[in-house]
XYZ file of C-alpha atoms in Angstrom:
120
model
C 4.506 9.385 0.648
C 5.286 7.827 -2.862
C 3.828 7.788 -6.020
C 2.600 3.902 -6.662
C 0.576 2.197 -9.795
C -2.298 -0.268 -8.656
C -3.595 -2.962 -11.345
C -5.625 -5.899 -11.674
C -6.406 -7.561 -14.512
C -5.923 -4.533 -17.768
C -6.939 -1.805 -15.232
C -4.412 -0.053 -13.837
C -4.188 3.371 -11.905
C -1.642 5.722 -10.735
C -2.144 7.284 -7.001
C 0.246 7.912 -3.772
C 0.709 6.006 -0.915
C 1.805 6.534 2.463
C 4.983 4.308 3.916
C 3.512 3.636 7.413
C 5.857 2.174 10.069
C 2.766 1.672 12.309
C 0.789 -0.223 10.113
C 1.266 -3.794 10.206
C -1.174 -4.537 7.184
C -1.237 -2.533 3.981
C -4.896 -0.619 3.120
C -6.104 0.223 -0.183
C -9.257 2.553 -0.461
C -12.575 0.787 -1.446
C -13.092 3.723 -4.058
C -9.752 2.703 -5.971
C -10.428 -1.207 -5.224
C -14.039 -0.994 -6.844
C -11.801 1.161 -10.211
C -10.081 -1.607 -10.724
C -12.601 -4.495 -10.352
C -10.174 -6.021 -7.489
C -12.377 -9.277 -6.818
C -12.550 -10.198 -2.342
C -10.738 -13.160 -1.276
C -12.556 -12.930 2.187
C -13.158 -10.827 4.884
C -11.125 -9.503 7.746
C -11.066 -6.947 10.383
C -8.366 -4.822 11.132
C -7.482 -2.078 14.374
C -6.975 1.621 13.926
C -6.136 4.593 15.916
C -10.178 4.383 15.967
C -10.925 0.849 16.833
C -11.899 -2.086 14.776
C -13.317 -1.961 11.374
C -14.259 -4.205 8.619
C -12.447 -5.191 5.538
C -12.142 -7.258 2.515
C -9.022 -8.486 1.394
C -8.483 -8.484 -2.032
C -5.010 -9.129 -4.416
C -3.808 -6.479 -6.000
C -0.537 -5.708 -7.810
C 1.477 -2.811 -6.219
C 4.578 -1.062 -8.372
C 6.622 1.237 -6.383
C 7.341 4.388 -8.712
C 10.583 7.130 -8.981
C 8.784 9.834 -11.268
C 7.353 7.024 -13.973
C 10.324 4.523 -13.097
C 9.368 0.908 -11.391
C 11.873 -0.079 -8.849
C 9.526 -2.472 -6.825
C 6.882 -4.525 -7.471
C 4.421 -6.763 -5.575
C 2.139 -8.950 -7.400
C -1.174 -10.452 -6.332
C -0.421 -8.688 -3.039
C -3.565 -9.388 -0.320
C -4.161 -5.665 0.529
C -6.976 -5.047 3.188
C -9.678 -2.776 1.637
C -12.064 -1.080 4.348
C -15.730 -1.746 3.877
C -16.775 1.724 4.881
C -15.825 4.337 2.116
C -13.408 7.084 2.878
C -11.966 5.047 6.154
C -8.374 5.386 4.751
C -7.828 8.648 2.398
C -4.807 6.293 0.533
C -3.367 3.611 0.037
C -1.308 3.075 3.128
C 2.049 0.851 2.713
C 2.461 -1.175 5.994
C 4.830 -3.858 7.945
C 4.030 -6.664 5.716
C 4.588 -4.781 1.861
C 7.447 -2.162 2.028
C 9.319 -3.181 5.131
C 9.681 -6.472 4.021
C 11.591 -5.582 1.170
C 13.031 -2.082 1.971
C 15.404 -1.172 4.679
C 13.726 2.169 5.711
C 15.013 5.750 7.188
C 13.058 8.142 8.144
C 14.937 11.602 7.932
C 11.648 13.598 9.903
C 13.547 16.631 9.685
C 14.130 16.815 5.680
C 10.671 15.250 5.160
C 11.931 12.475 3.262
C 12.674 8.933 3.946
C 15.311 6.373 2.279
C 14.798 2.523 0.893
C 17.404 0.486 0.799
C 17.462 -3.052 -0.576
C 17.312 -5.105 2.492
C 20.385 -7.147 3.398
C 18.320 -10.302 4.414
């Protein structure tokens, strides 16, 4: 998990979010998407570890934080926001945000993880 900053618009909010190597979309919880006003592009559905659900998908900007320090930033990113409230607890960083940009290690036994400009 890292600390992120969502914003839309002049909204913005601070929150974590969860680096998930088995998500291949990145989620955003309806509760923060309705804070910040984030308007729906269209609709979508997605599969979890409990089946299919419904989403929206909505642009939102996504700034990767160290303490209060920016060191990534994703602008008018299409994040997939669940239509039933409390589906995903966070904001959950998948295959097509963070990996794209970041190579990743996963160091399970320090509980940590490294990201690493990628070389592409």
């Amino acid at each position: 998990m890292l600390h992120i900053r969502l914003s839309h618009d002049d909204q913005s909010l601070t929150t974590i979010g969860l680096i998930d190597s088995g998500s291949t979309t990145t989620f955003v919880p309806l509760e923060l998407a309705e804070i910040l006003s984030l308007p729906i592009e269209e609709e979508a559905s997605a599969v979890g570890a409990g089946g299919s659900f419904n989403n929206t998908i909505r642009k939102v900007n996504i700034t990767l934080l160290k303490g209060r320090t920016a060191f990534a930033k994703f602008r008018g990113f299409p994040a997939y926001v669940p239509l039933e409230e409390g589906r995903v607890p966070y904001v959950v960083l998948g295959r097509d945000s963070v990996f794209r940009k970041f190579d990743i290690t996963f160091r399970e036994n320090q509980q940590r993880f490294i990201l690493r400009g990628s070389k592409i």
